[in-house]
Amino acid sequence: DDMTHNLAILAPASADAVATLAMNLGLKGTDVGYIPNSPKVLYHTGLLEPDSAETIYFVAPTKPGTYSYICTYPGHGQIMRGVLKVVK
């Protein structure tokens, strides 16, 4: 892609709230990679410029549920999202 992106793995049912928090960071967003300081953000990458990559390693949550992941770059969180399902 020719745009900046990131990846944030979130607590269940928090994608919309975290996307809004990220959008509300305004100009301060670039300093924090558009990752809001929230306990709803479980894991995240940094901001990735075009033609770059990052690998993250994390331990999946132990509590079964549907954990959202989104790109928190402004305007992306509403459509760039998916789910990580943790089953027992």
PDB file of C-alpha atoms in Angstrom:
ATOM      1  CA  ASP A   1       0.000   0.000   0.000  1.00  0.00           C
ATOM      2  CA  ASP A   2       1.136   3.582  -0.472  1.00  0.00           C
ATOM      3  CA  MET A   3      -0.197   4.799   2.871  1.00  0.00           C
ATOM      4  CA  THR A   4       0.877   4.687   6.515  1.00  0.00           C
ATOM      5  CA  HIS A   5      -0.678   1.930   8.638  1.00  0.00           C
ATOM      6  CA  ASN A   6      -0.376   0.184  11.983  1.00  0.00           C
ATOM      7  CA  LEU A   7      -2.044  -2.722  13.747  1.00  0.00           C
ATOM      8  CA  ALA A   8      -3.640  -2.681  17.188  1.00  0.00           C
ATOM      9  CA  ILE A   9      -5.087  -5.770  18.856  1.00  0.00           C
ATOM     10  CA  LEU A  10      -7.843  -4.767  21.229  1.00  0.00           C
ATOM     11  CA  ALA A  11      -9.997  -5.929  24.086  1.00  0.00           C
ATOM     12  CA  PRO A  12     -13.382  -7.343  23.020  1.00  0.00           C
ATOM     13  CA  ALA A  13     -16.037  -4.887  21.852  1.00  0.00           C
ATOM     14  CA  SER A  14     -13.680  -1.893  21.877  1.00  0.00           C
ATOM     15  CA  ALA A  15     -12.827  -1.274  18.202  1.00  0.00           C
ATOM     16  CA  ASP A  16     -15.107   1.734  17.753  1.00  0.00           C
ATOM     17  CA  ALA A  17     -14.029   3.329  21.037  1.00  0.00           C
ATOM     18  CA  VAL A  18     -10.304   2.896  20.297  1.00  0.00           C
ATOM     19  CA  ALA A  19     -10.721   4.169  16.716  1.00  0.00           C
ATOM     20  CA  THR A  20     -12.363   7.302  18.142  1.00  0.00           C
ATOM     21  CA  LEU A  21      -9.617   7.737  20.752  1.00  0.00           C
ATOM     22  CA  ALA A  22      -6.986   7.466  18.009  1.00  0.00           C
ATOM     23  CA  MET A  23      -8.773  10.011  15.821  1.00  0.00           C
ATOM     24  CA  ASN A  24      -9.039  12.403  18.768  1.00  0.00           C
ATOM     25  CA  LEU A  25      -5.250  12.358  19.273  1.00  0.00           C
ATOM     26  CA  GLY A  26      -5.021  15.048  16.608  1.00  0.00           C
ATOM     27  CA  LEU A  27      -1.534  16.392  15.952  1.00  0.00           C
ATOM     28  CA  LYS A  28      -0.196  14.507  18.987  1.00  0.00           C
ATOM     29  CA  GLY A  29      -1.039  11.265  17.182  1.00  0.00           C
ATOM     30  CA  THR A  30       2.156  11.111  15.161  1.00  0.00           C
ATOM     31  CA  ASP A  31       4.214  11.245  18.361  1.00  0.00           C
ATOM     32  CA  VAL A  32       2.491   8.131  19.729  1.00  0.00           C
ATOM     33  CA  GLY A  33       1.996   6.263  16.446  1.00  0.00           C
ATOM     34  CA  TYR A  34      -1.758   6.914  16.648  1.00  0.00           C
ATOM     35  CA  ILE A  35      -1.967   4.376  19.468  1.00  0.00           C
ATOM     36  CA  PRO A  36      -4.093   5.850  22.263  1.00  0.00           C
ATOM     37  CA  ASN A  37      -3.032   5.277  25.850  1.00  0.00           C
ATOM     38  CA  SER A  38      -5.830   2.886  26.771  1.00  0.00           C
ATOM     39  CA  PRO A  39      -6.023  -0.459  28.560  1.00  0.00           C
ATOM     40  CA  LYS A  40      -8.228  -1.550  25.647  1.00  0.00           C
ATOM     41  CA  VAL A  41      -5.109  -1.670  23.434  1.00  0.00           C
ATOM     42  CA  LEU A  42      -3.516  -5.041  24.190  1.00  0.00           C
ATOM     43  CA  TYR A  43      -0.728  -5.167  21.569  1.00  0.00           C
ATOM     44  CA  HIS A  44       0.317  -2.967  18.665  1.00  0.00           C
ATOM     45  CA  THR A  45       2.876  -2.244  15.991  1.00  0.00           C
ATOM     46  CA  GLY A  46       4.464   1.101  15.296  1.00  0.00           C
ATOM     47  CA  LEU A  47       3.469   3.209  12.324  1.00  0.00           C
ATOM     48  CA  LEU A  48       4.537   1.511   9.124  1.00  0.00           C
ATOM     49  CA  GLU A  49       5.463   3.536   6.097  1.00  0.00           C
ATOM     50  CA  PRO A  50       4.940   2.156   2.574  1.00  0.00           C
ATOM     51  CA  ASP A  51       7.238  -0.748   1.671  1.00  0.00           C
ATOM     52  CA  SER A  52       8.090  -1.464   5.308  1.00  0.00           C
ATOM     53  CA  ALA A  53       7.183  -4.309   7.637  1.00  0.00           C
ATOM     54  CA  GLU A  54       7.160  -5.163  11.323  1.00  0.00           C
ATOM     55  CA  THR A  55       6.680  -8.450  13.119  1.00  0.00           C
ATOM     56  CA  ILE A  56       5.109  -8.587  16.552  1.00  0.00           C
ATOM     57  CA  TYR A  57       5.018 -11.530  18.900  1.00  0.00           C
ATOM     58  CA  PHE A  58       2.419 -11.778  21.631  1.00  0.00           C
ATOM     59  CA  VAL A  59       0.728 -14.330  23.812  1.00  0.00           C
ATOM     60  CA  ALA A  60      -2.902 -14.672  22.808  1.00  0.00           C
ATOM     61  CA  PRO A  61      -5.378 -13.763  25.521  1.00  0.00           C
ATOM     62  CA  THR A  62      -6.371 -16.729  27.659  1.00  0.00           C
ATOM     63  CA  LYS A  63      -9.952 -15.589  28.119  1.00  0.00           C
ATOM     64  CA  PRO A  64     -12.159 -16.883  25.271  1.00  0.00           C
ATOM     65  CA  GLY A  65     -13.731 -14.143  23.216  1.00  0.00           C
ATOM     66  CA  THR A  66     -13.636 -12.110  20.044  1.00  0.00           C
ATOM     67  CA  TYR A  67     -10.759  -9.639  20.073  1.00  0.00           C
ATOM     68  CA  SER A  68     -10.788  -6.923  17.425  1.00  0.00           C
ATOM     69  CA  TYR A  69      -7.809  -5.660  15.496  1.00  0.00           C
ATOM     70  CA  ILE A  70      -7.739  -2.369  13.635  1.00  0.00           C
ATOM     71  CA  CYS A  71      -5.478   0.137  11.957  1.00  0.00           C
ATOM     72  CA  THR A  72      -5.652   3.231  14.184  1.00  0.00           C
ATOM     73  CA  TYR A  73      -4.236   5.640  11.606  1.00  0.00           C
ATOM     74  CA  PRO A  74      -6.799   8.471  11.236  1.00  0.00           C
ATOM     75  CA  GLY A  75      -9.791   7.400   9.194  1.00  0.00           C
ATOM     76  CA  HIS A  76      -8.640   3.802   8.817  1.00  0.00           C
ATOM     77  CA  GLY A  77     -10.130   2.302  11.998  1.00  0.00           C
ATOM     78  CA  GLN A  78     -13.676   2.389  10.710  1.00  0.00           C
ATOM     79  CA  ILE A  79     -12.981   0.037   7.779  1.00  0.00           C
ATOM     80  CA  MET A  80      -9.579  -1.615   8.317  1.00  0.00           C
ATOM     81  CA  ARG A  81     -10.490  -4.143  10.972  1.00  0.00           C
ATOM     82  CA  GLY A  82     -10.913  -7.817  11.707  1.00  0.00           C
ATOM     83  CA  VAL A  83     -11.249 -10.233  14.594  1.00  0.00           C
ATOM     84  CA  LEU A  84      -9.072 -12.700  16.468  1.00  0.00           C
ATOM     85  CA  LYS A  85     -11.215 -15.427  18.012  1.00  0.00           C
ATOM     86  CA  VAL A  86      -9.911 -17.079  21.153  1.00  0.00           C
ATOM     87  CA  VAL A  87     -11.639 -20.361  21.951  1.00  0.00           C
ATOM     88  CA  LYS A  88     -11.338 -22.690  24.872  1.00  0.00           C
TER      89      LYS A  88
END
